[in-house]
Amino acid sequence: MKVIQNKWLDNFLKELATTKELKIVSPFITDNMVTHLLDNWKGNKIQVITRYNLNDFRSGVSSLKALRRLIEKDVEIKGIKDLHSKAYIFDANSMIITSANFTNGGFFNNHELGIKSESEVQIKETLDYFNKLWSFNNDLLETNKINEWQKIIAENRITTAGANLKDFGTSIIRKVIGDKNYFIKFYGRGNERANWNEDVVDIINGTHCHFAITFPEGIGRPTRYNEGDVVYLARMIEDQEYAIFGKAIARKHDRIRDIASNEDKKHIEWKEEFPIYIRVHSVKFLNTTFKNCPKMGVLMNELGYECFKKTKERHDNGEENINPRLSLMRKPDIWLSEEGAFWVEQRFNEAKKKFSLVPQTFIDGLYQGNPKI
């Protein structure tokens, strides 16, 4: 591994000389660097991941002319919203990870730092990262799209008002979570918190959350849940923590159908107090103990007010010093923000790969409610 502090173009061109397939990740790209690339390119394929934020092109930190020239040379280009990473991958032989954009500033003027590596493991990890980003956007950039953007920019030159233009890149958060709402439903009371070493399967048996999540009477019906929304299931744990142990797809609440039946209450007595249902399907439970589940405390510490829909709205409306933990007090559930949903989705999938899921045969063998939906 080599640390690079200067002579960025020399290092780039040295690796480029024998490269057949080049992959570039750079939020900003300018025309002079495209000239250096095309003048020295002898390979077969170039793929570029960049940003499509029209404010970047309007201000000149990135260049539509540069992207047009690349397309004319059959370079494949995709755009990712909020892209910040920079990487240059030369076949599977070497790669440079750096703070330097593919711009004059990045390669000649700014104080940048990076590393070059020929490690197979590190190159593979970087290629995996590139391919994951690449998979989020199905469409290659075409010249007609550049023409449209140039027209928008020409009609919205920077004024004293500084009108903000659209970012046409693919939002990874939106790609992952889609247009659904995401919630976390809590199980347990403040005076009956679970132990970290308890098994997830025990709470499934004790709540029947595989077919319905429950709400108390007296707080209204849970009408904010739409058909297809995602609800994560969390158990209140000692140390004022919550372990996220399951994930389900919600059905929209039906005022007649979605009440615990007498048969349901015979199986779980506390449904007398919590008889209101949101029925769920396609439920997945982590096959482990609570200590291995994603933790809401970590979510709140890392994202702060951005983790929940309401706390983020309060901040956007000018409120400061928001403590997201206060939003959990005496609540049966919480509505996640897009950022919070993305965080939980990632952590749950990581835990699922590591610890697997409770077998579907086990879930199918449980009481399924009366009437069964």
GROMACS .gro file of C-alpha atoms in nm:
model
  373
    1MET     CA    1   0.000   0.000   0.000
    2LYS     CA    2   0.126   0.345  -0.091
    3VAL     CA    3   0.019   0.681   0.050
    4ILE     CA    4  -0.033   0.948  -0.217
    5GLN     CA    5  -0.009   1.318  -0.130
    6ASN     CA    6   0.075   1.477  -0.465
    7LYS     CA    7   0.146   1.405  -0.834
    8TRP     CA    8  -0.207   1.272  -0.869
    9LEU     CA    9  -0.206   1.279  -1.249
   10ASP     CA   10   0.126   1.092  -1.266
   11ASN     CA   11  -0.006   0.819  -1.038
   12PHE     CA   12  -0.331   0.798  -1.231
   13LEU     CA   13  -0.170   0.778  -1.575
   14LYS     CA   14   0.084   0.519  -1.458
   15GLU     CA   15  -0.197   0.282  -1.357
   16LEU     CA   16  -0.404   0.373  -1.662
   17ALA     CA   17  -0.132   0.272  -1.910
   18THR     CA   18  -0.200  -0.102  -1.883
   19THR     CA   19  -0.566  -0.092  -1.777
   20LYS     CA   20  -0.837  -0.257  -1.986
   21GLU     CA   21  -1.136  -0.177  -1.763
   22LEU     CA   22  -1.143   0.144  -1.559
   23LYS     CA   23  -1.399   0.229  -1.294
   24ILE     CA   24  -1.424   0.580  -1.151
   25VAL     CA   25  -1.624   0.703  -0.853
   26SER     CA   26  -1.614   1.082  -0.833
   27PRO     CA   27  -1.889   1.327  -0.733
   28PHE     CA   28  -1.737   1.599  -0.951
   29ILE     CA   29  -1.578   1.567  -1.297
   30THR     CA   30  -1.432   1.848  -1.508
   31ASP     CA   31  -1.335   1.875  -1.871
   32ASN     CA   32  -0.957   1.900  -1.838
   33MET     CA   33  -0.940   1.567  -1.654
   34VAL     CA   34  -1.155   1.405  -1.921
   35THR     CA   35  -0.902   1.528  -2.177
   36HIS     CA   36  -0.618   1.361  -1.985
   37LEU     CA   37  -0.820   1.041  -1.962
   38LEU     CA   38  -0.924   1.019  -2.327
   39ASP     CA   39  -0.582   1.121  -2.460
   40ASN     CA   40  -0.418   0.836  -2.270
   41TRP     CA   41  -0.687   0.567  -2.283
   42LYS     CA   42  -0.601   0.244  -2.466
   43GLY     CA   43  -0.836   0.009  -2.286
   44ASN     CA   44  -1.178  -0.140  -2.360
   45LYS     CA   45  -1.430  -0.013  -2.106
   46ILE     CA   46  -1.483   0.278  -1.869
   47GLN     CA   47  -1.760   0.305  -1.611
   48VAL     CA   48  -1.819   0.622  -1.410
   49ILE     CA   49  -2.034   0.688  -1.105
   50THR     CA   50  -2.088   1.057  -1.033
   51ARG     CA   51  -2.353   1.305  -0.920
   52TYR     CA   52  -2.636   1.458  -1.124
   53ASN     CA   53  -2.698   1.758  -0.900
   54LEU     CA   54  -2.768   2.048  -1.134
   55ASN     CA   55  -2.641   2.294  -0.874
   56ASP     CA   56  -2.295   2.138  -0.916
   57PHE     CA   57  -2.303   2.192  -1.292
   58ARG     CA   58  -2.444   2.542  -1.261
   59SER     CA   59  -2.172   2.647  -1.016
   60GLY     CA   60  -1.896   2.489  -1.226
   61VAL     CA   61  -1.762   2.238  -0.973
   62SER     CA   62  -1.865   1.967  -1.217
   63SER     CA   63  -1.906   1.977  -1.594
   64LEU     CA   64  -2.185   1.859  -1.823
   65LYS     CA   65  -1.948   1.913  -2.115
   66ALA     CA   66  -1.712   1.660  -1.958
   67LEU     CA   67  -1.991   1.404  -1.922
   68ARG     CA   68  -2.102   1.464  -2.280
   69ARG     CA   69  -1.749   1.397  -2.409
   70LEU     CA   70  -1.733   1.075  -2.210
   71ILE     CA   71  -2.064   0.953  -2.352
   72GLU     CA   72  -1.943   1.028  -2.704
   73LYS     CA   73  -1.655   0.786  -2.636
   74ASP     CA   74  -1.898   0.514  -2.517
   75VAL     CA   75  -1.820   0.562  -2.148
   76GLU     CA   76  -2.099   0.429  -1.925
   77ILE     CA   77  -2.215   0.682  -1.663
   78LYS     CA   78  -2.458   0.657  -1.373
   79GLY     CA   79  -2.557   0.911  -1.108
   80ILE     CA   80  -2.599   0.857  -0.734
   81LYS     CA   81  -2.755   1.121  -0.511
   82ASP     CA   82  -2.541   1.247  -0.219
   83LEU     CA   83  -2.232   1.067  -0.352
   84HIS     CA   84  -1.917   1.171  -0.165
   85SER     CA   85  -1.665   0.885  -0.208
   86LYS     CA   86  -1.383   0.892  -0.462
   87ALA     CA   87  -1.216   0.581  -0.603
   88TYR     CA   88  -1.027   0.477  -0.917
   89ILE     CA   89  -1.015   0.103  -0.991
   90PHE     CA   90  -0.777  -0.028  -1.258
   91ASP     CA   91  -0.893  -0.374  -1.369
   92ALA     CA   92  -0.851  -0.602  -1.065
   93ASN     CA   93  -0.485  -0.503  -1.041
   94SER     CA   94  -0.484  -0.182  -0.837
   95MET     CA   95  -0.703   0.091  -0.699
   96ILE     CA   96  -0.672   0.440  -0.556
   97ILE     CA   97  -0.902   0.557  -0.280
   98THR     CA   98  -0.867   0.927  -0.222
   99SER     CA   99  -1.020   1.258  -0.125
  100ALA     CA  100  -0.947   1.384  -0.479
  101ASN     CA  101  -1.232   1.435  -0.724
  102PHE     CA  102  -1.167   1.383  -1.095
  103THR     CA  103  -1.122   1.760  -1.135
  104ASN     CA  104  -0.845   2.014  -1.174
  105GLY     CA  105  -0.885   2.106  -0.809
  106GLY     CA  106  -0.863   1.744  -0.699
  107PHE     CA  107  -0.562   1.653  -0.912
  108PHE     CA  108  -0.364   1.978  -0.917
  109ASN     CA  109  -0.472   2.250  -0.672
  110ASN     CA  110  -0.624   2.107  -0.354
  111HIS     CA  111  -0.449   1.944  -0.061
  112GLU     CA  112  -0.563   1.583  -0.107
  113LEU     CA  113  -0.466   1.250   0.047
  114GLY     CA  114  -0.517   0.894  -0.069
  115ILE     CA  115  -0.380   0.544  -0.089
  116LYS     CA  116  -0.295   0.311  -0.375
  117SER     CA  117  -0.331  -0.060  -0.311
  118GLU     CA  118  -0.260  -0.378  -0.504
  119SER     CA  119  -0.410  -0.601  -0.234
  120GLU     CA  120  -0.653  -0.855  -0.384
  121VAL     CA  121  -0.874  -0.836  -0.076
  122GLN     CA  122  -0.891  -0.456  -0.074
  123ILE     CA  123  -0.947  -0.437  -0.449
  124LYS     CA  124  -1.232  -0.689  -0.424
  125GLU     CA  125  -1.394  -0.493  -0.141
  126THR     CA  126  -1.369  -0.175  -0.345
  127LEU     CA  127  -1.508  -0.348  -0.654
  128ASP     CA  128  -1.797  -0.481  -0.445
  129TYR     CA  129  -1.864  -0.127  -0.327
  130PHE     CA  130  -1.859   0.004  -0.685
  131ASN     CA  131  -2.086  -0.273  -0.812
  132LYS     CA  132  -2.334  -0.214  -0.531
  133LEU     CA  133  -2.358   0.155  -0.620
  134TRP     CA  134  -2.380   0.068  -0.988
  135SER     CA  135  -2.672  -0.170  -0.925
  136PHE     CA  136  -2.884   0.100  -0.762
  137ASN     CA  137  -2.930   0.289  -1.090
  138ASN     CA  138  -3.057   0.098  -1.393
  139ASP     CA  139  -3.018   0.379  -1.647
  140LEU     CA  140  -2.705   0.492  -1.827
  141LEU     CA  141  -2.670   0.863  -1.892
  142GLU     CA  142  -2.757   0.974  -2.247
  143THR     CA  143  -2.690   1.298  -2.433
  144ASN     CA  144  -3.058   1.390  -2.454
  145LYS     CA  145  -3.067   1.402  -2.073
  146ILE     CA  146  -2.766   1.635  -2.072
  147ASN     CA  147  -2.946   1.858  -2.323
  148GLU     CA  148  -3.247   1.877  -2.089
  149TRP     CA  149  -3.028   1.966  -1.793
  150GLN     CA  150  -2.843   2.236  -1.986
  151LYS     CA  151  -3.176   2.393  -2.074
  152ILE     CA  152  -3.288   2.389  -1.709
  153ILE     CA  153  -2.960   2.550  -1.599
  154ALA     CA  154  -2.981   2.815  -1.873
  155GLU     CA  155  -3.330   2.906  -1.752
  156ASN     CA  156  -3.219   2.921  -1.389
  157ARG     CA  157  -2.898   3.116  -1.379
  158ILE     CA  158  -2.774   3.201  -1.032
  159THR     CA  159  -2.953   3.506  -0.895
  160THR     CA  160  -2.952   3.679  -0.558
  161ALA     CA  161  -3.223   3.433  -0.457
  162GLY     CA  162  -3.004   3.140  -0.560
  163ALA     CA  163  -3.284   2.906  -0.664
  164ASN     CA  164  -3.201   2.548  -0.578
  165LEU     CA  165  -3.204   2.304  -0.869
  166LYS     CA  166  -3.291   1.935  -0.866
  167ASP     CA  167  -3.056   1.644  -0.808
  168PHE     CA  168  -3.138   1.382  -1.073
  169GLY     CA  169  -2.917   1.112  -0.921
  170THR     CA  170  -3.059   0.792  -0.777
  171SER     CA  171  -3.127   0.815  -0.403
  172ILE     CA  172  -2.986   0.502  -0.241
  173ILE     CA  173  -3.208   0.555   0.063
  174ARG     CA  174  -3.518   0.583  -0.155
  175LYS     CA  175  -3.404   0.285  -0.363
  176VAL     CA  176  -3.372   0.069  -0.052
  177ILE     CA  177  -3.681   0.175   0.141
  178GLY     CA  178  -3.909   0.263  -0.150
  179ASP     CA  179  -4.226   0.467  -0.094
  180LYS     CA  180  -4.343   0.280   0.216
  181ASN     CA  181  -4.370   0.409   0.570
  182TYR     CA  182  -4.151   0.239   0.830
  183PHE     CA  183  -4.244   0.192   1.196
  184ILE     CA  184  -4.103   0.023   1.505
  185LYS     CA  185  -4.357  -0.148   1.733
  186PHE     CA  186  -4.255  -0.194   2.097
  187TYR     CA  187  -4.321  -0.495   2.319
  188GLY     CA  188  -4.299  -0.493   2.697
  189ARG     CA  189  -4.350  -0.241   2.976
  190GLY     CA  190  -4.106  -0.026   3.164
  191ASN     CA  191  -4.129  -0.254   3.468
  192GLU     CA  192  -4.101  -0.582   3.277
  193ARG     CA  193  -3.803  -0.548   3.052
  194ALA     CA  194  -3.643  -0.858   2.902
  195ASN     CA  195  -3.295  -0.995   2.964
  196TRP     CA  196  -3.033  -0.966   2.692
  197ASN     CA  197  -2.981  -1.343   2.687
  198GLU     CA  198  -3.346  -1.432   2.621
  199ASP     CA  199  -3.422  -1.596   2.287
  200VAL     CA  200  -3.626  -1.422   2.020
  201VAL     CA  201  -3.843  -1.732   1.971
  202ASP     CA  202  -3.980  -1.688   2.323
  203ILE     CA  203  -4.137  -1.352   2.246
  204ILE     CA  204  -4.295  -1.493   1.929
  205ASN     CA  205  -4.466  -1.760   2.139
  206GLY     CA  206  -4.568  -1.506   2.399
  207THR     CA  207  -4.713  -1.236   2.171
  208HIS     CA  208  -4.815  -1.405   1.844
  209CYS     CA  209  -4.663  -1.107   1.663
  210HIS     CA  210  -4.624  -1.332   1.360
  211PHE     CA  211  -4.983  -1.254   1.255
  212ALA     CA  212  -5.071  -0.928   1.433
  213ILE     CA  213  -4.917  -0.646   1.634
  214THR     CA  214  -5.135  -0.511   1.912
  215PHE     CA  215  -5.237  -0.170   2.045
  216PRO     CA  216  -5.424  -0.069   2.362
  217GLU     CA  217  -5.779   0.054   2.368
  218GLY     CA  218  -5.837   0.420   2.438
  219ILE     CA  219  -5.573   0.574   2.210
  220GLY     CA  220  -5.761   0.555   1.882
  221ARG     CA  221  -5.718   0.323   1.589
  222PRO     CA  222  -5.377   0.287   1.415
  223THR     CA  223  -5.498   0.434   1.086
  224ARG     CA  224  -5.156   0.573   0.989
  225TYR     CA  225  -5.047   0.224   0.880
  226ASN     CA  226  -5.104   0.173   0.508
  227GLU     CA  227  -5.119  -0.153   0.320
  228GLY     CA  228  -4.762  -0.268   0.255
  229ASP     CA  229  -4.592  -0.049   0.515
  230VAL     CA  230  -4.297  -0.202   0.700
  231VAL     CA  231  -4.306  -0.252   1.074
  232TYR     CA  232  -4.007  -0.360   1.279
  233LEU     CA  233  -4.064  -0.531   1.614
  234ALA     CA  234  -3.863  -0.431   1.919
  235ARG     CA  235  -3.851  -0.569   2.274
  236MET     CA  236  -3.791  -0.341   2.570
  237ILE     CA  237  -3.468  -0.462   2.735
  238GLU     CA  238  -3.290  -0.384   3.059
  239ASP     CA  239  -3.060  -0.078   3.061
  240GLN     CA  240  -3.336   0.130   2.896
  241GLU     CA  241  -3.262  -0.032   2.561
  242TYR     CA  242  -3.474  -0.180   2.281
  243ALA     CA  243  -3.372  -0.482   2.070
  244ILE     CA  244  -3.512  -0.495   1.715
  245PHE     CA  245  -3.587  -0.864   1.662
  246GLY     CA  246  -3.836  -0.885   1.375
  247LYS     CA  247  -3.971  -0.732   1.057
  248ALA     CA  248  -4.317  -0.760   0.903
  249ILE     CA  249  -4.539  -0.615   0.631
  250ALA     CA  250  -4.853  -0.442   0.755
  251ARG     CA  251  -5.209  -0.473   0.636
  252LYS     CA  252  -5.427  -0.162   0.657
  253HIS     CA  253  -5.640  -0.159   0.972
  254ASP     CA  254  -5.999  -0.272   0.933
  255ARG     CA  255  -6.221  -0.149   1.216
  256ILE     CA  256  -6.442  -0.460   1.213
  257ARG     CA  257  -6.191  -0.732   1.137
  258ASP     CA  258  -5.889  -0.619   1.334
  259ILE     CA  259  -5.997  -0.677   1.693
  260ALA     CA  260  -5.868  -0.964   1.906
  261SER     CA  261  -6.125  -1.243   1.909
  262ASN     CA  262  -6.225  -1.434   2.221
  263GLU     CA  263  -6.018  -1.725   2.094
  264ASP     CA  264  -5.715  -1.498   2.054
  265LYS     CA  265  -5.759  -1.373   2.412
  266LYS     CA  266  -5.770  -1.730   2.542
  267HIS     CA  267  -5.421  -1.786   2.400
  268ILE     CA  268  -5.283  -1.453   2.527
  269GLU     CA  269  -5.473  -1.300   2.817
  270TRP     CA  270  -5.320  -0.953   2.797
  271LYS     CA  271  -5.497  -0.901   2.463
  272GLU     CA  272  -5.798  -0.803   2.676
  273GLU     CA  273  -5.605  -0.482   2.738
  274PHE     CA  274  -5.438  -0.466   2.394
  275PRO     CA  275  -5.708  -0.589   2.154
  276ILE     CA  276  -5.653  -0.356   1.857
  277TYR     CA  277  -5.466  -0.514   1.566
  278ILE     CA  278  -5.254  -0.427   1.274
  279ARG     CA  279  -5.237  -0.760   1.099
  280VAL     CA  280  -4.903  -0.847   0.942
  281HIS     CA  281  -4.759  -1.097   0.698
  282SER     CA  282  -4.422  -1.202   0.551
  283VAL     CA  283  -4.275  -1.182   0.901
  284LYS     CA  284  -3.904  -1.242   0.960
  285PHE     CA  285  -3.749  -1.298   1.303
  286LEU     CA  286  -3.380  -1.309   1.391
  287ASN     CA  287  -3.290  -1.655   1.514
  288THR     CA  288  -3.075  -1.544   1.807
  289THR     CA  289  -3.085  -1.374   2.146
  290PHE     CA  290  -3.175  -1.011   2.203
  291LYS     CA  291  -2.811  -0.916   2.259
  292ASN     CA  292  -2.739  -0.987   1.892
  293CYS     CA  293  -3.027  -0.778   1.758
  294PRO     CA  294  -2.996  -0.419   1.629
  295LYS     CA  295  -3.036  -0.174   1.916
  296MET     CA  296  -3.246   0.139   1.911
  297GLY     CA  297  -3.006   0.312   2.148
  298VAL     CA  298  -2.736   0.289   1.882
  299LEU     CA  299  -2.980   0.422   1.622
  300MET     CA  300  -3.062   0.725   1.837
  301ASN     CA  301  -2.699   0.790   1.930
  302GLU     CA  302  -2.583   0.779   1.569
  303LEU     CA  303  -2.866   0.968   1.395
  304GLY     CA  304  -2.998   1.186   1.677
  305TYR     CA  305  -3.313   1.379   1.583
  306GLU     CA  306  -3.293   1.244   1.225
  307CYS     CA  307  -3.394   0.890   1.328
  308PHE     CA  308  -3.768   0.954   1.369
  309LYS     CA  309  -4.016   1.125   1.139
  310LYS     CA  310  -4.158   1.362   1.399
  311THR     CA  311  -3.828   1.463   1.560
  312LYS     CA  312  -3.682   1.540   1.220
  313GLU     CA  313  -3.985   1.752   1.132
  314ARG     CA  314  -3.951   1.939   1.461
  315HIS     CA  315  -3.586   2.014   1.385
  316ASP     CA  316  -3.672   2.125   1.031
  317ASN     CA  317  -3.924   2.366   1.186
  318GLY     CA  318  -3.650   2.529   1.395
  319GLU     CA  319  -3.660   2.337   1.723
  320GLU     CA  320  -3.323   2.263   1.885
  321ASN     CA  321  -3.185   2.029   2.152
  322ILE     CA  322  -3.422   1.747   2.056
  323ASN     CA  323  -3.381   1.426   2.257
  324PRO     CA  324  -3.522   1.139   2.046
  325ARG     CA  325  -3.550   0.914   2.352
  326LEU     CA  326  -3.830   1.130   2.487
  327SER     CA  327  -4.035   1.032   2.181
  328LEU     CA  328  -4.050   0.673   2.304
  329MET     CA  329  -4.211   0.742   2.640
  330ARG     CA  330  -4.550   0.571   2.683
  331LYS     CA  331  -4.573   0.505   2.310
  332PRO     CA  332  -4.673   0.171   2.152
  333ASP     CA  333  -4.473   0.245   1.837
  334ILE     CA  334  -4.264   0.507   1.657
  335TRP     CA  335  -4.264   0.631   1.297
  336LEU     CA  336  -3.915   0.622   1.143
  337SER     CA  337  -3.771   0.888   0.915
  338GLU     CA  338  -3.625   0.782   0.580
  339GLU     CA  339  -3.277   0.796   0.733
  340GLY     CA  340  -3.391   0.594   1.034
  341ALA     CA  341  -3.560   0.335   0.813
  342PHE     CA  342  -3.245   0.300   0.602
  343TRP     CA  343  -3.033   0.254   0.917
  344VAL     CA  344  -3.261  -0.015   1.063
  345GLU     CA  345  -3.294  -0.194   0.729
  346GLN     CA  346  -2.918  -0.217   0.690
  347ARG     CA  347  -2.857  -0.334   1.048
  348PHE     CA  348  -3.138  -0.590   1.035
  349ASN     CA  349  -3.005  -0.737   0.709
  350GLU     CA  350  -2.655  -0.758   0.856
  351ALA     CA  351  -2.790  -0.943   1.160
  352LYS     CA  352  -2.997  -1.170   0.935
  353LYS     CA  353  -2.687  -1.275   0.740
  354LYS     CA  354  -2.492  -1.340   1.059
  355PHE     CA  355  -2.753  -1.521   1.268
  356SER     CA  356  -3.011  -1.640   1.011
  357LEU     CA  357  -3.389  -1.631   1.058
  358VAL     CA  358  -3.634  -1.832   1.264
  359PRO     CA  359  -3.749  -2.117   1.033
  360GLN     CA  360  -4.077  -2.063   0.854
  361THR     CA  361  -4.186  -2.411   0.963
  362PHE     CA  362  -4.172  -2.295   1.325
  363ILE     CA  363  -4.384  -1.988   1.247
  364ASP     CA  364  -4.635  -2.194   1.046
  365GLY     CA  365  -4.677  -2.429   1.342
  366LEU     CA  366  -4.796  -2.152   1.574
  367TYR     CA  367  -5.152  -2.044   1.640
  368GLN     CA  368  -5.251  -1.822   1.349
  369GLY     CA  369  -5.543  -1.626   1.495
  370ASN     CA  370  -5.918  -1.666   1.480
  371PRO     CA  371  -6.037  -1.583   1.229
  372LYS     CA  372  -5.723  -1.664   1.032
  373ILE     CA  373  -5.649  -1.406   0.763
   0.00000   0.00000   0.00000
